[in-house]
PDB file of C-alpha atoms in Angstrom:
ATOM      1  CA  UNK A   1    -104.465  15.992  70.946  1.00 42.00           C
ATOM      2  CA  UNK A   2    -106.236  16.216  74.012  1.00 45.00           C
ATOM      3  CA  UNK A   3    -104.475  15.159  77.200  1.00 54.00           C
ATOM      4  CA  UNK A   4    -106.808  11.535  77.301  1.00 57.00           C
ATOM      5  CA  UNK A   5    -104.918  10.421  74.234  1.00 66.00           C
ATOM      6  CA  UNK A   6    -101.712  11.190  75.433  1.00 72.00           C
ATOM      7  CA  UNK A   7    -101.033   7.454  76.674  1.00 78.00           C
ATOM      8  CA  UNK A   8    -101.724   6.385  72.929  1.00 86.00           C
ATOM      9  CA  UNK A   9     -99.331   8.282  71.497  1.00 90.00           C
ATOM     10  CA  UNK A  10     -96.933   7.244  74.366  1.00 90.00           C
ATOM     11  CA  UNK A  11     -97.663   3.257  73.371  1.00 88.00           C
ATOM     12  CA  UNK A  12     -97.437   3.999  70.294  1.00 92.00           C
ATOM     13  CA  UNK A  13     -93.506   5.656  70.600  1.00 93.00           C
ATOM     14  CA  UNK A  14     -92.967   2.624  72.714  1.00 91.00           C
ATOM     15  CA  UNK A  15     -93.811   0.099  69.755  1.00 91.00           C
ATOM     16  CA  UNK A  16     -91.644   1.911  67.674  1.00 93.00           C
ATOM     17  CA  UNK A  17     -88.961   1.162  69.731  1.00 91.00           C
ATOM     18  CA  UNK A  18     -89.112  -1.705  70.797  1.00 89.00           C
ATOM     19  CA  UNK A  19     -89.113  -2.662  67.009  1.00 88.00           C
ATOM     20  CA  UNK A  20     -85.945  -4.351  65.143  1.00 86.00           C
ATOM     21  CA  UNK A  21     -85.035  -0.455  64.425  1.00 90.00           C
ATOM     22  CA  UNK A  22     -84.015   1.171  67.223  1.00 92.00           C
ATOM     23  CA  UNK A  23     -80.949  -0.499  69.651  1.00 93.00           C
ATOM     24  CA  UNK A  24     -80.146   1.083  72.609  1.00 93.00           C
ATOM     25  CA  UNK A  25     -78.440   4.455  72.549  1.00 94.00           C
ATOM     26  CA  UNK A  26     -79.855   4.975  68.942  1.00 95.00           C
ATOM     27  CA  UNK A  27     -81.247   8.947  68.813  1.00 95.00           C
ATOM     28  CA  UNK A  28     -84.826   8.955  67.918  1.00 95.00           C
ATOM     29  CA  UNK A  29     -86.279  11.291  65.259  1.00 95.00           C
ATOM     30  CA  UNK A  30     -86.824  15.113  66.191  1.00 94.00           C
ATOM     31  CA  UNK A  31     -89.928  16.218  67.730  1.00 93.00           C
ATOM     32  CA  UNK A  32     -91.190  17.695  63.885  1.00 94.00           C
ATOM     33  CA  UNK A  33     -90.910  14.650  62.031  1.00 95.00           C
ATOM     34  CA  UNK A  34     -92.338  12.457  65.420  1.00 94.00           C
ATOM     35  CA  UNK A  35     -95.242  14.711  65.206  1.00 93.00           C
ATOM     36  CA  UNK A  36     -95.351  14.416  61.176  1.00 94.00           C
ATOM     37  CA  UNK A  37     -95.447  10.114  61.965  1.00 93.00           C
ATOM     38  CA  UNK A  38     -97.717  10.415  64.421  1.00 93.00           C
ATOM     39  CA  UNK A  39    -100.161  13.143  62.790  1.00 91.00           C
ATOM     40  CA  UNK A  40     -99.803  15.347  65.723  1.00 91.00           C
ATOM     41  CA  UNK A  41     -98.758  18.458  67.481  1.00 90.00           C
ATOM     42  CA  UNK A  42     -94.871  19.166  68.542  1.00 90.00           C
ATOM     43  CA  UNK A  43     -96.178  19.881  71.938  1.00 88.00           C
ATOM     44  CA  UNK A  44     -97.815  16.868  72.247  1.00 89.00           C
ATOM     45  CA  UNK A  45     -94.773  15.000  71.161  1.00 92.00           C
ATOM     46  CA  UNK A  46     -92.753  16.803  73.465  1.00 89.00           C
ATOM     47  CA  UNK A  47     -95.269  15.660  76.344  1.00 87.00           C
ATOM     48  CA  UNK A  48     -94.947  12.467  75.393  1.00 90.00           C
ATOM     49  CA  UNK A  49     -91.639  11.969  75.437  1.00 92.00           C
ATOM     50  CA  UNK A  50     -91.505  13.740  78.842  1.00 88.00           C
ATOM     51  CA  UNK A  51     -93.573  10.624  80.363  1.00 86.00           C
ATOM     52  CA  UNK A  52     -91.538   7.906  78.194  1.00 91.00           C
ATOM     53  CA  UNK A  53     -88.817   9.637  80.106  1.00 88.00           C
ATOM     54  CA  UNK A  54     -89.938   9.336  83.596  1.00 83.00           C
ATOM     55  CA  UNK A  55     -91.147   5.430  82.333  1.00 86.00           C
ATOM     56  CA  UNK A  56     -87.421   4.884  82.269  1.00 87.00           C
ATOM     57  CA  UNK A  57     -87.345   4.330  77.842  1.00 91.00           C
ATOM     58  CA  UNK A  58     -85.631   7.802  76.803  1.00 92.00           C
ATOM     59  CA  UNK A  59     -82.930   9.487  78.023  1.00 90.00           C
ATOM     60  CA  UNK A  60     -83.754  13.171  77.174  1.00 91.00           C
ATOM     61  CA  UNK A  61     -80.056  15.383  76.335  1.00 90.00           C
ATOM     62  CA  UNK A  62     -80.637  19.620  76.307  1.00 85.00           C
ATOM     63  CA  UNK A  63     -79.357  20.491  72.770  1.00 85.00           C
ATOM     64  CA  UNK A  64     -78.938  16.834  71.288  1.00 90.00           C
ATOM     65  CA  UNK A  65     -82.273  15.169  71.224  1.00 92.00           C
ATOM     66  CA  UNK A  66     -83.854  11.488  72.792  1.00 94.00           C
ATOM     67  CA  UNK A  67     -82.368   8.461  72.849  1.00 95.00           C
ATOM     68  CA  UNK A  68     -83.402   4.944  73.764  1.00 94.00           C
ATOM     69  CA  UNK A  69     -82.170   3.911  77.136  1.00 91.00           C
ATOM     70  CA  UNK A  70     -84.070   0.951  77.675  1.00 89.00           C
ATOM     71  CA  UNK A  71     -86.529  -1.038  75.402  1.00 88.00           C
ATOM     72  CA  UNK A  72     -88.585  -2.402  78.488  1.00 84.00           C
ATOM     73  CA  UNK A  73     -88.568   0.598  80.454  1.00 83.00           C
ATOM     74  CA  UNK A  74     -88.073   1.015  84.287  1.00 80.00           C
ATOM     75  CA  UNK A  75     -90.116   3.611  86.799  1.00 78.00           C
ATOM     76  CA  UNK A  76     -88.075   4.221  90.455  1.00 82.00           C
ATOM     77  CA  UNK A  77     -89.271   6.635  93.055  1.00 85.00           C
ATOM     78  CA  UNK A  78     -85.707   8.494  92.974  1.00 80.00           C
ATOM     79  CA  UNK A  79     -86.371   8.471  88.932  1.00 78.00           C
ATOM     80  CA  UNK A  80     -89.825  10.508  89.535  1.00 81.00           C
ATOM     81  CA  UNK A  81     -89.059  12.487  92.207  1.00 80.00           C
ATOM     82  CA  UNK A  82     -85.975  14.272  90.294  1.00 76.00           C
ATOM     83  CA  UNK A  83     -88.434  15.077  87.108  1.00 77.00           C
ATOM     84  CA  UNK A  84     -88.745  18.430  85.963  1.00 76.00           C
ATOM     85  CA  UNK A  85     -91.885  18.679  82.987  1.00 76.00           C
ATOM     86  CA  UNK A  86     -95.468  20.154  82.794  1.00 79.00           C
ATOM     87  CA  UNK A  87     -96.387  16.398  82.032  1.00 77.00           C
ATOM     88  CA  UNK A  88     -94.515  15.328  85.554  1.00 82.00           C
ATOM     89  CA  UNK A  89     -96.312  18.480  87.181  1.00 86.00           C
ATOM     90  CA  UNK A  90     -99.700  16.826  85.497  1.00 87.00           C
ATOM     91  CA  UNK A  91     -98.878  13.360  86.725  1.00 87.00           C
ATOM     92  CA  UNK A  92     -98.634  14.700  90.073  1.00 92.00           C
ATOM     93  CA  UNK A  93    -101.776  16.479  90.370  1.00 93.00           C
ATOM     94  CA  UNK A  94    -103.356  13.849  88.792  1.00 93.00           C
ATOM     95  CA  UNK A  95    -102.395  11.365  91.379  1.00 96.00           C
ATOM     96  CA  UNK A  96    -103.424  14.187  93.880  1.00 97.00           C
ATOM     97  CA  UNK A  97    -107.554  13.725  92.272  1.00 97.00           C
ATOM     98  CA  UNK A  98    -106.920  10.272  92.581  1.00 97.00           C
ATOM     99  CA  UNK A  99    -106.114   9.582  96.253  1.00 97.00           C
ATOM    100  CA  UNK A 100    -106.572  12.760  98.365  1.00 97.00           C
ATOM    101  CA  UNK A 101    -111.004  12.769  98.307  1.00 97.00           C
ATOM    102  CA  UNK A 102    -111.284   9.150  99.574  1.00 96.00           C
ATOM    103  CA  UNK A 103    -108.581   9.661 101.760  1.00 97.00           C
ATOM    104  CA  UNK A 104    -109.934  12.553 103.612  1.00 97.00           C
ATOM    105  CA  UNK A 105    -114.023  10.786 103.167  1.00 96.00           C
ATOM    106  CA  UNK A 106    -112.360   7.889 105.030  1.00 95.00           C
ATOM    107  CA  UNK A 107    -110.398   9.194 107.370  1.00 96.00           C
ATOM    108  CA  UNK A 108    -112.530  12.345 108.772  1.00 96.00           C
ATOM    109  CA  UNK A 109    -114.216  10.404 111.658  1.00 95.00           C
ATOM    110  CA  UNK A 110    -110.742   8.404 112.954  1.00 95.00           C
ATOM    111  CA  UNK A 111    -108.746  11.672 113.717  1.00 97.00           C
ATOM    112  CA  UNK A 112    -107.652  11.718 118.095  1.00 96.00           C
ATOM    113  CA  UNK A 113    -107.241  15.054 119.000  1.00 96.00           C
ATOM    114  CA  UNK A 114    -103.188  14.987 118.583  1.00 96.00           C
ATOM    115  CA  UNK A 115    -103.863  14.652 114.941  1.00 96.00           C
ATOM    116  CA  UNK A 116    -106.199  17.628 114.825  1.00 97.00           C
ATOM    117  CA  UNK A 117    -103.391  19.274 116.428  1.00 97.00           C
ATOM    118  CA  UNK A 118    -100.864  17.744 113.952  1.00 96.00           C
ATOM    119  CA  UNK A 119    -103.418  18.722 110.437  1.00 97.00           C
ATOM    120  CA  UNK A 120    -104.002  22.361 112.450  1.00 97.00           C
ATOM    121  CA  UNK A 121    -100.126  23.192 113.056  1.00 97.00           C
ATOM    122  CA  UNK A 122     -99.860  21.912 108.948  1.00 97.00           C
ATOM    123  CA  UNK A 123    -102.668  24.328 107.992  1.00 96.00           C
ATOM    124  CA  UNK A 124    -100.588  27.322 109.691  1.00 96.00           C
ATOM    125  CA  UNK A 125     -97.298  26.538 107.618  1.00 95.00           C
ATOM    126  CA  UNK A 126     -99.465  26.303 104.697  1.00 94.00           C
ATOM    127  CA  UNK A 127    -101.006  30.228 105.208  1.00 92.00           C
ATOM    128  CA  UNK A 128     -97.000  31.428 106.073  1.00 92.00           C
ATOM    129  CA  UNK A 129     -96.253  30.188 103.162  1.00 89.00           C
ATOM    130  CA  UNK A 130     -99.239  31.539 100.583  1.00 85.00           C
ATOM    131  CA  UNK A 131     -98.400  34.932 102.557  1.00 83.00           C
ATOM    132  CA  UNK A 132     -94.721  34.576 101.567  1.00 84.00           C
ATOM    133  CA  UNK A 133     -95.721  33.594  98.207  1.00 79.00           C
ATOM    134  CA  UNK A 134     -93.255  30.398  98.274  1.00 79.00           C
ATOM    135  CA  UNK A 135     -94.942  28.445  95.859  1.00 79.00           C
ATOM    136  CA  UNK A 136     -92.605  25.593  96.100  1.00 81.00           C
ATOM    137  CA  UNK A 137     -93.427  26.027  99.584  1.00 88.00           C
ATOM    138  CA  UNK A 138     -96.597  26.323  98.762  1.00 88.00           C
ATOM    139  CA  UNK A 139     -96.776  22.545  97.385  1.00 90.00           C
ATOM    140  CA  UNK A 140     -95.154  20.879  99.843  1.00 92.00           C
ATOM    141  CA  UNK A 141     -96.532  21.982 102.861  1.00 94.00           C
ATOM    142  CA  UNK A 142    -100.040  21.738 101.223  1.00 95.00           C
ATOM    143  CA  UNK A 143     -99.038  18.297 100.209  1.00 96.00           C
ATOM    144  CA  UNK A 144     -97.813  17.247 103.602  1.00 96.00           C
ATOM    145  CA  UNK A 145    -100.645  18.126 104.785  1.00 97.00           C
ATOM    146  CA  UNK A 146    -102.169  15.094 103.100  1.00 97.00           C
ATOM    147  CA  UNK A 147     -99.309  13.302 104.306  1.00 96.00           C
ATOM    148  CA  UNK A 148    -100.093  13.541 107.744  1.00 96.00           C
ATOM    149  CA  UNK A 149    -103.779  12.395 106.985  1.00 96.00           C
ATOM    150  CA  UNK A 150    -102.213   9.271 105.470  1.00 96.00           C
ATOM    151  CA  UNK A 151    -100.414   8.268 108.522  1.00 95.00           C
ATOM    152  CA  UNK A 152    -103.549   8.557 110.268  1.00 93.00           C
ATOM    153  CA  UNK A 153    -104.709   5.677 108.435  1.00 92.00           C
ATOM    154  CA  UNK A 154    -101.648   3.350 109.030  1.00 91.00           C
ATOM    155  CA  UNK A 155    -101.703   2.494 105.734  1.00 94.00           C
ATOM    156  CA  UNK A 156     -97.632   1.758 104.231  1.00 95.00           C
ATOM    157  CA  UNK A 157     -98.608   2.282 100.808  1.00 95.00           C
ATOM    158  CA  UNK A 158    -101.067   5.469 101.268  1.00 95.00           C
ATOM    159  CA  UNK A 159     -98.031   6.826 103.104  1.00 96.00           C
ATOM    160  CA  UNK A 160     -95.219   6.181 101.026  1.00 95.00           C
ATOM    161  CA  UNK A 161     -97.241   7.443  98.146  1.00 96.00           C
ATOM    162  CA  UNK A 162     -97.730  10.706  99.782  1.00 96.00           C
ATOM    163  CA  UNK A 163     -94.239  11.275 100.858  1.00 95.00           C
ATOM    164  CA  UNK A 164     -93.282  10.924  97.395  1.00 94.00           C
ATOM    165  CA  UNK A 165     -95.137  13.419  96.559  1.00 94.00           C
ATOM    166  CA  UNK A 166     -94.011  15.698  98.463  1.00 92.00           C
ATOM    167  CA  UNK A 167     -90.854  15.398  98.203  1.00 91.00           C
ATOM    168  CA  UNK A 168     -91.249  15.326  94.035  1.00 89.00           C
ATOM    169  CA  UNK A 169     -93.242  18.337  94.708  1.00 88.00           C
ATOM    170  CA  UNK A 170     -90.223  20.618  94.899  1.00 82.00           C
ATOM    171  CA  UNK A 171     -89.492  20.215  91.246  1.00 76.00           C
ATOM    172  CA  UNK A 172     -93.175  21.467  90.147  1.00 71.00           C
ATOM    173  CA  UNK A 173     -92.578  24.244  87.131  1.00 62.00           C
ATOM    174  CA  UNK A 174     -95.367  25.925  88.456  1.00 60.00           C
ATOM    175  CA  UNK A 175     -96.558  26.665  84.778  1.00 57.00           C
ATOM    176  CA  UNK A 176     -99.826  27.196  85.224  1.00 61.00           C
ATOM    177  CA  UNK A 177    -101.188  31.291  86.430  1.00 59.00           C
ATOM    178  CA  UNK A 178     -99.737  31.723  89.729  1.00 60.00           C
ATOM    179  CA  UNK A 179    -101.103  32.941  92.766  1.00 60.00           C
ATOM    180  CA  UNK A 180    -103.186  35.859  92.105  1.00 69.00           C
ATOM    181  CA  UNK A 181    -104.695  37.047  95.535  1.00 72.00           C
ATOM    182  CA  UNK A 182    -108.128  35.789  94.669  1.00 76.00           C
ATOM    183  CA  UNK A 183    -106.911  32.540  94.214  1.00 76.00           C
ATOM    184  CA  UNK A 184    -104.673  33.213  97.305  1.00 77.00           C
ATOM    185  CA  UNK A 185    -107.682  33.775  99.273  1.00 81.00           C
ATOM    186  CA  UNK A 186    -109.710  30.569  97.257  1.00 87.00           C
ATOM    187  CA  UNK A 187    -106.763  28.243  98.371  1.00 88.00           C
ATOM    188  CA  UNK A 188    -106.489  29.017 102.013  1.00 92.00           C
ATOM    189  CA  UNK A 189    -109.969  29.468 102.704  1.00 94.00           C
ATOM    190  CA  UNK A 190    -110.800  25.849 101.165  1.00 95.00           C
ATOM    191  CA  UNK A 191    -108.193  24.815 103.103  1.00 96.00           C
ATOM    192  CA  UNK A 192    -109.194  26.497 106.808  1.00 96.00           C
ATOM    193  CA  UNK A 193    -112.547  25.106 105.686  1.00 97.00           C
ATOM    194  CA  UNK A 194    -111.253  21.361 104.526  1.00 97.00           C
ATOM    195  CA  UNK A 195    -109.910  21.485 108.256  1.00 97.00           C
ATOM    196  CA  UNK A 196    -112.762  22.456 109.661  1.00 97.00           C
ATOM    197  CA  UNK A 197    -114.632  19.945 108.302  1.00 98.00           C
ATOM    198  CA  UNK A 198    -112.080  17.502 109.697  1.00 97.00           C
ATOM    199  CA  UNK A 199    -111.984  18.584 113.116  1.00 97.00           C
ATOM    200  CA  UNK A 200    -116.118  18.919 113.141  1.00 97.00           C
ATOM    201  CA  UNK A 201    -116.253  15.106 111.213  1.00 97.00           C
ATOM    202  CA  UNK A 202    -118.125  15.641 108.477  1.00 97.00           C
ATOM    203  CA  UNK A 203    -116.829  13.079 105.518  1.00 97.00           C
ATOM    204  CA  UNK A 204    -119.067  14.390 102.791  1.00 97.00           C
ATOM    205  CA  UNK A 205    -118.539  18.021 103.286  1.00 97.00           C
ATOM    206  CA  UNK A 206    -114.457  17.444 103.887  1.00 97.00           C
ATOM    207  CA  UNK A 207    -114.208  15.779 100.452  1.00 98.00           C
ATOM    208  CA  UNK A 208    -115.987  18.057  98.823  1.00 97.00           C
ATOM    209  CA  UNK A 209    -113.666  21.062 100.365  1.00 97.00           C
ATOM    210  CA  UNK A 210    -111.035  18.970  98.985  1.00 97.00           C
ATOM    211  CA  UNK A 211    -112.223  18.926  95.299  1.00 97.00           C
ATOM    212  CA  UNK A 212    -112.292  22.199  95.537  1.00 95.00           C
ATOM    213  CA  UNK A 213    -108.701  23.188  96.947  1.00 95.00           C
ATOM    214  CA  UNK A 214    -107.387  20.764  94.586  1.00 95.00           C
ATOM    215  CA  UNK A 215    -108.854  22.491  91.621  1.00 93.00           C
ATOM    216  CA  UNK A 216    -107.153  25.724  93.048  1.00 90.00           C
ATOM    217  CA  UNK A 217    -104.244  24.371  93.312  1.00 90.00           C
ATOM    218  CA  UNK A 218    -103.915  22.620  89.930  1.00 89.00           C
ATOM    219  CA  UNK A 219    -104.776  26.389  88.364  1.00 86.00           C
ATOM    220  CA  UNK A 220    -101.438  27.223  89.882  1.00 82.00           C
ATOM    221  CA  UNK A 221     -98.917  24.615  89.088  1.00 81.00           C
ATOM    222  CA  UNK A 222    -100.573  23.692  85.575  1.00 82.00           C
ATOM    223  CA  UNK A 223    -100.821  26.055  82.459  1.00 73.00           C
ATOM    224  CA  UNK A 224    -104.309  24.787  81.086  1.00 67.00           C
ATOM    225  CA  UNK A 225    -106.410  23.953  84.302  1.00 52.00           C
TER     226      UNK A 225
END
């Protein structure tokens, strides 16, 4: 099932329980005979249940299965921040495409020289820690980096959003193939070049450098990028 029919899967799990079935605490089915209802893969099952988790519906036990936790469901920032999952390292990258090319388009031609400073002092923690290869390090830093954009803009919610990240960014499996020292150089250089384009104001070209380093980036924390 490709990953765009993932939320119909996950709605359709959630109809299930909320049926007159399933009370709270009940254990649902295993992921073989979920993926026998549902005429899908294990996998996919497994993903879903992953983001039904983090949606605050399933409790998920190592060695003893899902179980309803709450028929309404409930997301919290301390909830997604403490996820480990492919499907939370997908959410995150996800939200990443989302927010960081308008950010940077918009805010290219508002940065004072103190926040070139700020972005350029970022951009040197981010190559200390691709030569270390500390890819936790890695994601926060490069995410922070974005962080300090948003509080460019003064916007609370931009901001917020961005801490989040980061700080749900030291739980990423890092599932996906690593750093291998082209994409070392691919990274950094996008990023020295993202910068660039920053300090030099050029919108267009800046969120285009983004694209790109996000793409790099998704190749190393996700398995199928």
């Amino acid at each position: 099932m490709a990953s765009t029919q993932r939320p119909i899967l996950c709605q359709k799990i959630t109809t299930m329980l909320q049926g007159k079935s399933f009370s709270i605490g009940d254990r649902l089915p295993g992921e073989r005979r979920l993926a026998e209802m549902f005429n899908t893969s294990r996998n996919t099952v497994r993903e879903a249940l992953c983001n039904l988790e983090s949606m605050g519906y399933l409790e998920i036990r190592e060695k003893s299965g899902c179980y309803l936790k709450n028929k309404e469901g409930c997301i919290s920032w301390e909830m997604l921040r403490k996820r480990k999952s492919i499907e939370a390292s997908r959410q995150l990258v996800e939200t990443l495409y989302l927010v960081v090319p308008g950010l940077v388009r918009t805010e290219t031609l508002r940065l004072s020289p103190s926040d070139i400073s700020e972005l350029e002092t970022v951009t040197s923690k981010l190559g200390e820690a691709i030569v270390n290869f500390d890819l936790s390090m890695i994601s926060r830093v490069y995410i922070s980096f974005f962080r300090s954009l948003a509080e460019v803009s003064n916007n609370g919610y931009l901001i917020l959003l961005l801490k989040e990240l980061e700080l749900a960014a030291k739980n990423l499996e890092h599932a996906g193939t690593g750093l291998s020292e082209v994409q070392i150089d691919a990274l950094f250089a996008y990023h020295v070049e993202l910068f660039n384009a920053l300090k030099t104001g050029q919108p267009e070209q800046a969120e285009k450098l983004a694209k790109y380093g996000l793409q790099t980036f998704s190749q190393m924390v996700l398995p199928d990028s």
